PDB file of C-alpha atoms in Angstrom:
ATOM      1  CA  GLU A   1      13.764 -72.774 -36.622  1.00  0.00           C
ATOM      2  CA  ALA A   2      15.085 -69.825 -38.636  1.00  0.00           C
ATOM      3  CA  ALA A   3      18.535 -68.716 -37.679  1.00  0.00           C
ATOM      4  CA  VAL A   4      19.381 -65.071 -38.156  1.00  0.00           C
ATOM      5  CA  THR A   5      22.437 -63.631 -36.603  1.00  0.00           C
ATOM      6  CA  GLN A   6      23.740 -60.008 -36.371  1.00  0.00           C
ATOM      7  CA  SER A   7      26.959 -58.426 -35.551  1.00  0.00           C
ATOM      8  CA  PRO A   8      27.999 -56.517 -33.745  1.00  0.00           C
ATOM      9  CA  ARG A   9      25.448 -56.704 -30.951  1.00  0.00           C
ATOM     10  CA  ASN A  10      26.393 -53.354 -29.610  1.00  0.00           C
ATOM     11  CA  LYS A  11      28.135 -50.539 -31.244  1.00  0.00           C
ATOM     12  CA  VAL A  12      29.217 -47.009 -30.232  1.00  0.00           C
ATOM     13  CA  ALA A  13      30.100 -44.720 -33.088  1.00  0.00           C
ATOM     14  CA  VAL A  14      31.134 -41.108 -33.475  1.00  0.00           C
ATOM     15  CA  THR A  15      29.301 -38.561 -35.507  1.00  0.00           C
ATOM     16  CA  GLY A  16      30.593 -38.538 -39.116  1.00  0.00           C
ATOM     17  CA  GLY A  17      32.029 -42.037 -38.798  1.00  0.00           C
ATOM     18  CA  LYS A  18      31.174 -45.095 -41.036  1.00  0.00           C
ATOM     19  CA  VAL A  19      29.239 -47.851 -39.495  1.00  0.00           C
ATOM     20  CA  THR A  20      28.554 -51.309 -40.985  1.00  0.00           C
ATOM     21  CA  LEU A  21      26.011 -53.685 -39.461  1.00  0.00           C
ATOM     22  CA  SER A  22      26.129 -57.221 -40.697  1.00  0.00           C
ATOM     23  CA  CYS A  23      23.449 -59.875 -40.824  1.00  0.00           C
ATOM     24  CA  ASN A  24      23.651 -63.557 -41.676  1.00  0.00           C
ATOM     25  CA  GLN A  25      20.889 -66.081 -42.176  1.00  0.00           C
ATOM     26  CA  THR A  26      21.248 -69.895 -42.664  1.00  0.00           C
ATOM     27  CA  ASN A  27      17.830 -70.662 -43.905  1.00  0.00           C
ATOM     28  CA  ASN A  28      18.288 -69.966 -47.606  1.00  0.00           C
ATOM     29  CA  HIS A  29      15.518 -67.334 -47.575  1.00  0.00           C
ATOM     30  CA  ASN A  30      15.374 -65.166 -50.558  1.00  0.00           C
ATOM     31  CA  ASN A  31      14.111 -61.955 -48.755  1.00  0.00           C
ATOM     32  CA  MET A  32      16.049 -60.004 -46.147  1.00  0.00           C
ATOM     33  CA  TYR A  33      15.137 -56.834 -44.384  1.00  0.00           C
ATOM     34  CA  TRP A  34      16.627 -54.087 -42.244  1.00  0.00           C
ATOM     35  CA  TYR A  35      14.521 -52.282 -39.584  1.00  0.00           C
ATOM     36  CA  ARG A  36      15.006 -49.801 -37.012  1.00  0.00           C
ATOM     37  CA  GLN A  37      13.113 -49.654 -33.714  1.00  0.00           C
ATOM     38  CA  ASP A  38      13.151 -46.588 -31.550  1.00  0.00           C
ATOM     39  CA  THR A  39      12.225 -46.806 -27.888  1.00  0.00           C
ATOM     40  CA  GLY A  40       8.560 -47.676 -27.351  1.00  0.00           C
ATOM     41  CA  HIS A  41       7.812 -47.820 -31.011  1.00  0.00           C
ATOM     42  CA  GLY A  42       7.262 -50.277 -33.837  1.00  0.00           C
ATOM     43  CA  LEU A  43       9.607 -51.335 -36.638  1.00  0.00           C
ATOM     44  CA  ARG A  44      10.465 -49.102 -39.588  1.00  0.00           C
ATOM     45  CA  LEU A  45      11.730 -50.548 -42.851  1.00  0.00           C
ATOM     46  CA  ILE A  46      14.996 -49.166 -44.023  1.00  0.00           C
ATOM     47  CA  HIS A  47      16.188 -51.448 -46.803  1.00  0.00           C
ATOM     48  CA  TYR A  48      15.294 -54.849 -48.027  1.00  0.00           C
ATOM     49  CA  SER A  49      16.411 -57.401 -50.729  1.00  0.00           C
ATOM     50  CA  TYR A  50      14.732 -60.024 -52.803  1.00  0.00           C
ATOM     51  CA  GLY A  51      18.032 -61.932 -53.466  1.00  0.00           C
ATOM     52  CA  ALA A  52      21.710 -61.741 -53.856  1.00  0.00           C
ATOM     53  CA  GLY A  53      22.799 -58.565 -55.707  1.00  0.00           C
ATOM     54  CA  SER A  54      19.468 -56.790 -55.160  1.00  0.00           C
ATOM     55  CA  THR A  55      18.469 -54.001 -52.718  1.00  0.00           C
ATOM     56  CA  GLU A  56      15.417 -51.952 -52.525  1.00  0.00           C
ATOM     57  CA  LYS A  57      14.677 -48.834 -50.571  1.00  0.00           C
ATOM     58  CA  GLY A  58      12.158 -49.228 -47.680  1.00  0.00           C
ATOM     59  CA  ASP A  59      10.219 -46.500 -45.938  1.00  0.00           C
ATOM     60  CA  ILE A  60      13.113 -44.609 -44.339  1.00  0.00           C
ATOM     61  CA  PRO A  61      16.259 -45.149 -46.546  1.00  0.00           C
ATOM     62  CA  ASP A  62      17.767 -41.659 -46.158  1.00  0.00           C
ATOM     63  CA  GLY A  63      21.256 -41.877 -44.610  1.00  0.00           C
ATOM     64  CA  TYR A  64      21.606 -45.670 -45.219  1.00  0.00           C
ATOM     65  CA  LYS A  65      23.013 -47.963 -47.786  1.00  0.00           C
ATOM     66  CA  ALA A  66      22.583 -51.666 -48.100  1.00  0.00           C
ATOM     67  CA  SER A  67      24.451 -54.501 -49.713  1.00  0.00           C
ATOM     68  CA  ARG A  68      23.468 -58.061 -50.405  1.00  0.00           C
ATOM     69  CA  PRO A  69      26.556 -59.905 -51.691  1.00  0.00           C
ATOM     70  CA  SER A  70      25.200 -63.357 -51.198  1.00  0.00           C
ATOM     71  CA  GLN A  71      22.081 -65.242 -50.244  1.00  0.00           C
ATOM     72  CA  GLU A  72      23.163 -65.464 -46.653  1.00  0.00           C
ATOM     73  CA  ASN A  73      24.513 -61.997 -45.926  1.00  0.00           C
ATOM     74  CA  PHE A  74      22.941 -58.473 -45.918  1.00  0.00           C
ATOM     75  CA  SER A  75      24.688 -55.426 -44.650  1.00  0.00           C
ATOM     76  CA  LEU A  76      23.485 -51.996 -43.570  1.00  0.00           C
ATOM     77  CA  ILE A  77      25.977 -49.187 -44.088  1.00  0.00           C
ATOM     78  CA  LEU A  78      25.900 -45.727 -42.394  1.00  0.00           C
ATOM     79  CA  GLU A  79      28.455 -43.778 -44.429  1.00  0.00           C
ATOM     80  CA  LEU A  80      28.172 -40.644 -42.119  1.00  0.00           C
ATOM     81  CA  ALA A  81      26.576 -41.629 -38.892  1.00  0.00           C
ATOM     82  CA  THR A  82      24.569 -38.989 -37.099  1.00  0.00           C
ATOM     83  CA  PRO A  83      23.125 -38.982 -33.532  1.00  0.00           C
ATOM     84  CA  SER A  84      19.560 -39.354 -34.959  1.00  0.00           C
ATOM     85  CA  GLN A  85      20.584 -42.776 -36.219  1.00  0.00           C
ATOM     86  CA  THR A  86      20.930 -44.057 -32.569  1.00  0.00           C
ATOM     87  CA  SER A  87      18.570 -46.923 -32.402  1.00  0.00           C
ATOM     88  CA  VAL A  88      18.129 -50.703 -32.224  1.00  0.00           C
ATOM     89  CA  TYR A  89      18.406 -52.303 -35.686  1.00  0.00           C
ATOM     90  CA  PHE A  90      16.909 -55.582 -36.527  1.00  0.00           C
ATOM     91  CA  CYS A  91      17.579 -57.852 -39.507  1.00  0.00           C
ATOM     92  CA  ALA A  92      14.961 -60.254 -40.735  1.00  0.00           C
ATOM     93  CA  SER A  93      14.674 -62.944 -43.292  1.00  0.00           C
ATOM     94  CA  GLY A  94      11.731 -64.577 -44.896  1.00  0.00           C
ATOM     95  CA  ASP A  95      10.601 -66.407 -48.051  1.00  0.00           C
ATOM     96  CA  ALA A  96       7.654 -66.101 -50.376  1.00  0.00           C
ATOM     97  CA  ARG A  97       4.799 -63.641 -49.937  1.00  0.00           C
ATOM     98  CA  GLY A  98       1.374 -63.563 -48.592  1.00  0.00           C
ATOM     99  CA  ALA A  99       0.401 -66.348 -46.246  1.00  0.00           C
ATOM    100  CA  LEU A 100       3.916 -67.734 -46.135  1.00  0.00           C
ATOM    101  CA  ALA A 101       5.561 -64.391 -45.639  1.00  0.00           C
ATOM    102  CA  GLU A 102       6.558 -64.851 -41.948  1.00  0.00           C
ATOM    103  CA  GLN A 103       9.728 -62.931 -41.082  1.00  0.00           C
ATOM    104  CA  PHE A 104      12.364 -64.252 -38.752  1.00  0.00           C
ATOM    105  CA  PHE A 105      14.285 -61.736 -36.809  1.00  0.00           C
ATOM    106  CA  GLY A 106      17.814 -61.521 -35.487  1.00  0.00           C
ATOM    107  CA  PRO A 107      18.659 -60.519 -31.899  1.00  0.00           C
ATOM    108  CA  GLY A 108      19.197 -56.827 -32.987  1.00  0.00           C
ATOM    109  CA  THR A 109      22.187 -54.389 -32.707  1.00  0.00           C
ATOM    110  CA  ARG A 110      22.028 -51.506 -30.381  1.00  0.00           C
ATOM    111  CA  LEU A 111      23.780 -48.541 -32.113  1.00  0.00           C
ATOM    112  CA  THR A 112      24.753 -45.339 -30.230  1.00  0.00           C
ATOM    113  CA  VAL A 113      26.039 -42.446 -32.198  1.00  0.00           C
ATOM    114  CA  LEU A 114      27.837 -39.826 -30.056  1.00  0.00           C
TER     115      LEU A 114
ATOM    116  CA  GLN B   1       2.303 -45.064 -47.869  1.00  0.00           C
ATOM    117  CA  GLN B   2       0.371 -47.555 -45.828  1.00  0.00           C
ATOM    118  CA  LYS B   3      -0.265 -46.635 -42.164  1.00  0.00           C
ATOM    119  CA  VAL B   4      -1.044 -49.130 -39.417  1.00  0.00           C
ATOM    120  CA  GLN B   5      -2.764 -47.765 -36.246  1.00  0.00           C
ATOM    121  CA  GLN B   6      -2.795 -49.802 -33.092  1.00  0.00           C
ATOM    122  CA  SER B   7      -4.807 -49.099 -29.913  1.00  0.00           C
ATOM    123  CA  PRO B   8      -4.512 -48.815 -26.991  1.00  0.00           C
ATOM    124  CA  GLU B   9      -0.942 -47.738 -26.700  1.00  0.00           C
ATOM    125  CA  SER B  10      -0.766 -49.600 -23.370  1.00  0.00           C
ATOM    126  CA  LEU B  11      -2.959 -51.923 -21.505  1.00  0.00           C
ATOM    127  CA  ILE B  12      -2.878 -53.373 -18.014  1.00  0.00           C
ATOM    128  CA  VAL B  13      -4.934 -56.525 -17.236  1.00  0.00           C
ATOM    129  CA  PRO B  14      -5.014 -58.731 -14.091  1.00  0.00           C
ATOM    130  CA  GLU B  15      -3.610 -62.296 -14.319  1.00  0.00           C
ATOM    131  CA  GLY B  16      -6.379 -64.441 -15.702  1.00  0.00           C
ATOM    132  CA  GLY B  17      -8.144 -61.627 -17.435  1.00  0.00           C
ATOM    133  CA  MET B  18      -8.842 -60.961 -21.071  1.00  0.00           C
ATOM    134  CA  ALA B  19      -6.642 -58.611 -23.115  1.00  0.00           C
ATOM    135  CA  SER B  20      -7.973 -57.085 -26.376  1.00  0.00           C
ATOM    136  CA  LEU B  21      -5.754 -55.331 -28.799  1.00  0.00           C
ATOM    137  CA  ASN B  22      -6.792 -53.470 -31.936  1.00  0.00           C
ATOM    138  CA  CYS B  23      -5.221 -52.698 -35.343  1.00  0.00           C
ATOM    139  CA  THR B  24      -6.396 -50.941 -38.478  1.00  0.00           C
ATOM    140  CA  SER B  25      -4.711 -50.379 -41.774  1.00  0.00           C
ATOM    141  CA  SER B  26      -5.313 -47.376 -44.073  1.00  0.00           C
ATOM    142  CA  ASP B  27      -4.328 -49.315 -47.199  1.00  0.00           C
ATOM    143  CA  ARG B  28      -7.097 -51.096 -49.069  1.00  0.00           C
ATOM    144  CA  ASN B  29      -4.476 -53.298 -50.717  1.00  0.00           C
ATOM    145  CA  VAL B  30      -3.579 -55.034 -47.522  1.00  0.00           C
ATOM    146  CA  ASP B  31      -4.419 -58.743 -47.859  1.00  0.00           C
ATOM    147  CA  TYR B  32      -2.728 -60.150 -44.695  1.00  0.00           C
ATOM    148  CA  PHE B  33      -2.336 -59.185 -41.184  1.00  0.00           C
ATOM    149  CA  TRP B  34       0.433 -60.485 -38.871  1.00  0.00           C
ATOM    150  CA  TRP B  35       0.700 -60.181 -35.121  1.00  0.00           C
ATOM    151  CA  TYR B  36       4.244 -60.383 -33.568  1.00  0.00           C
ATOM    152  CA  ARG B  37       5.094 -60.377 -29.908  1.00  0.00           C
ATOM    153  CA  GLN B  38       8.276 -58.780 -28.597  1.00  0.00           C
ATOM    154  CA  HIS B  39       9.388 -59.361 -25.008  1.00  0.00           C
ATOM    155  CA  SER B  40      11.488 -56.558 -23.447  1.00  0.00           C
ATOM    156  CA  GLY B  41      15.076 -56.690 -24.839  1.00  0.00           C
ATOM    157  CA  LYS B  42      14.252 -59.441 -27.280  1.00  0.00           C
ATOM    158  CA  SER B  43      13.469 -59.563 -30.952  1.00  0.00           C
ATOM    159  CA  PRO B  44       9.948 -59.802 -32.372  1.00  0.00           C
ATOM    160  CA  LYS B  45       8.476 -63.270 -32.987  1.00  0.00           C
ATOM    161  CA  MET B  46       5.468 -64.147 -35.089  1.00  0.00           C
ATOM    162  CA  LEU B  47       2.365 -64.910 -33.004  1.00  0.00           C
ATOM    163  CA  MET B  48      -0.495 -65.233 -35.429  1.00  0.00           C
ATOM    164  CA  SER B  49      -1.506 -64.417 -38.938  1.00  0.00           C
ATOM    165  CA  ILE B  50      -4.837 -63.876 -40.586  1.00  0.00           C
ATOM    166  CA  PHE B  51      -5.981 -63.273 -44.105  1.00  0.00           C
ATOM    167  CA  SER B  52      -9.593 -64.417 -44.292  1.00  0.00           C
ATOM    168  CA  ASN B  53     -12.604 -62.710 -42.783  1.00  0.00           C
ATOM    169  CA  GLY B  54     -13.598 -64.133 -39.461  1.00  0.00           C
ATOM    170  CA  GLU B  55     -11.780 -65.679 -36.541  1.00  0.00           C
ATOM    171  CA  LYS B  56      -8.771 -67.850 -35.898  1.00  0.00           C
ATOM    172  CA  GLU B  57      -8.024 -69.429 -32.602  1.00  0.00           C
ATOM    173  CA  GLU B  58      -4.784 -70.884 -31.400  1.00  0.00           C
ATOM    174  CA  GLY B  59      -4.862 -71.886 -27.684  1.00  0.00           C
ATOM    175  CA  ARG B  60      -5.485 -68.792 -25.482  1.00  0.00           C
ATOM    176  CA  PHE B  61      -5.038 -66.465 -28.459  1.00  0.00           C
ATOM    177  CA  THR B  62      -7.931 -65.410 -30.932  1.00  0.00           C
ATOM    178  CA  VAL B  63      -7.572 -63.166 -33.916  1.00  0.00           C
ATOM    179  CA  HIS B  64     -10.469 -61.472 -35.745  1.00  0.00           C
ATOM    180  CA  LEU B  65     -10.394 -59.906 -39.162  1.00  0.00           C
ATOM    181  CA  ASN B  66     -12.879 -57.679 -40.858  1.00  0.00           C
ATOM    182  CA  LYS B  67     -11.555 -57.142 -44.389  1.00  0.00           C
ATOM    183  CA  ALA B  68     -14.111 -54.586 -45.262  1.00  0.00           C
ATOM    184  CA  SER B  69     -12.878 -52.209 -42.532  1.00  0.00           C
ATOM    185  CA  LEU B  70      -9.295 -53.471 -42.597  1.00  0.00           C
ATOM    186  CA  HIS B  71      -9.589 -54.069 -38.887  1.00  0.00           C
ATOM    187  CA  THR B  72      -7.978 -56.903 -36.918  1.00  0.00           C
ATOM    188  CA  SER B  73      -8.059 -57.640 -33.200  1.00  0.00           C
ATOM    189  CA  LEU B  74      -5.977 -59.912 -30.956  1.00  0.00           C
ATOM    190  CA  HIS B  75      -7.681 -61.390 -27.796  1.00  0.00           C
ATOM    191  CA  ILE B  76      -5.701 -63.140 -25.134  1.00  0.00           C
ATOM    192  CA  ARG B  77      -7.755 -64.989 -22.572  1.00  0.00           C
ATOM    193  CA  ASP B  78      -6.538 -66.148 -19.277  1.00  0.00           C
ATOM    194  CA  SER B  79      -3.627 -63.743 -19.487  1.00  0.00           C
ATOM    195  CA  GLN B  80      -0.396 -64.678 -17.824  1.00  0.00           C
ATOM    196  CA  PRO B  81       2.442 -62.520 -16.588  1.00  0.00           C
ATOM    197  CA  SER B  82       4.624 -64.074 -19.343  1.00  0.00           C
ATOM    198  CA  ASP B  83       2.220 -62.456 -21.777  1.00  0.00           C
ATOM    199  CA  SER B  84       3.546 -59.022 -20.809  1.00  0.00           C
ATOM    200  CA  ALA B  85       5.158 -57.715 -23.994  1.00  0.00           C
ATOM    201  CA  LEU B  86       4.896 -55.265 -26.919  1.00  0.00           C
ATOM    202  CA  TYR B  87       2.414 -56.642 -29.407  1.00  0.00           C
ATOM    203  CA  LEU B  88       3.081 -55.476 -32.971  1.00  0.00           C
ATOM    204  CA  CYS B  89       0.556 -55.636 -35.864  1.00  0.00           C
ATOM    205  CA  ALA B  90       1.682 -55.563 -39.423  1.00  0.00           C
ATOM    206  CA  GLY B  91      -0.143 -55.147 -42.774  1.00  0.00           C
ATOM    207  CA  ASP B  92       1.096 -57.081 -45.811  1.00  0.00           C
ATOM    208  CA  THR B  93       0.080 -56.128 -49.349  1.00  0.00           C
ATOM    209  CA  ASN B  94       1.467 -59.383 -50.776  1.00  0.00           C
ATOM    210  CA  THR B  95       4.751 -57.785 -51.758  1.00  0.00           C
ATOM    211  CA  GLY B  96       6.882 -59.400 -49.076  1.00  0.00           C
ATOM    212  CA  LYS B  97       7.024 -55.970 -47.216  1.00  0.00           C
ATOM    213  CA  LEU B  98       5.392 -55.552 -43.888  1.00  0.00           C
ATOM    214  CA  THR B  99       4.308 -52.170 -42.483  1.00  0.00           C
ATOM    215  CA  PHE B 100       4.238 -52.278 -38.664  1.00  0.00           C
ATOM    216  CA  GLY B 101       2.196 -50.242 -36.231  1.00  0.00           C
ATOM    217  CA  ASP B 102       3.755 -48.738 -33.082  1.00  0.00           C
ATOM    218  CA  GLY B 103       2.444 -51.490 -31.003  1.00  0.00           C
ATOM    219  CA  THR B 104       0.498 -52.119 -27.727  1.00  0.00           C
ATOM    220  CA  VAL B 105       2.426 -52.584 -24.491  1.00  0.00           C
ATOM    221  CA  LEU B 106       0.576 -55.258 -22.471  1.00  0.00           C
ATOM    222  CA  THR B 107       1.266 -55.635 -18.826  1.00  0.00           C
ATOM    223  CA  VAL B 108      -0.350 -58.527 -16.959  1.00  0.00           C
ATOM    224  CA  LYS B 109      -0.403 -57.942 -13.214  1.00  0.00           C
ATOM    225  CA  PRO B 110      -0.150 -61.023 -10.937  1.00  0.00           C
TER     226      PRO B 110
END
């Protein structure tokens, strides 16, 4: 089964601070994704990547940057964290499109910005 | 921007009962629908996918799709307490990106 890991699993940050969330996948998937999930809601796409060196804006990219230095690693960066960015962040990986586009999710990172 | 609407927001069914969840996309370019299940405190896991008109059955789970109305539904028969979870529907326009709805919280009462 697909293996996606995230670090840290929990993070408390201060307003205005810089936060980096990391994601690693061992399945050699081309596509990787960052979502946030607020209490009782679905997943909203922040940034995604089709391969090493590429990043694309998702539906809610404001206040976030992404970096894909290798096939395995995808980072989400909050340069100036704000309390509105308190959420649970999920990384996912997948390959291909269409009928083969199943995404495999990491365990999530709970971020609290005070 | 594609929008995916799910209903109901929450649903309570007795153990052994039938649960029916609905999902509609506003984007006519959607070619695929995915259903994910997320237990409390866990990450989402793919449950079923469908991209052809009609019905697909896997064990106690059945998915229907009407492509003309961009409506899909998930039916769980003989519901078990372990089925209690957030059920997320996602539309896929064949770009590798999924747009998720807000989900339906299913509670199965013993």
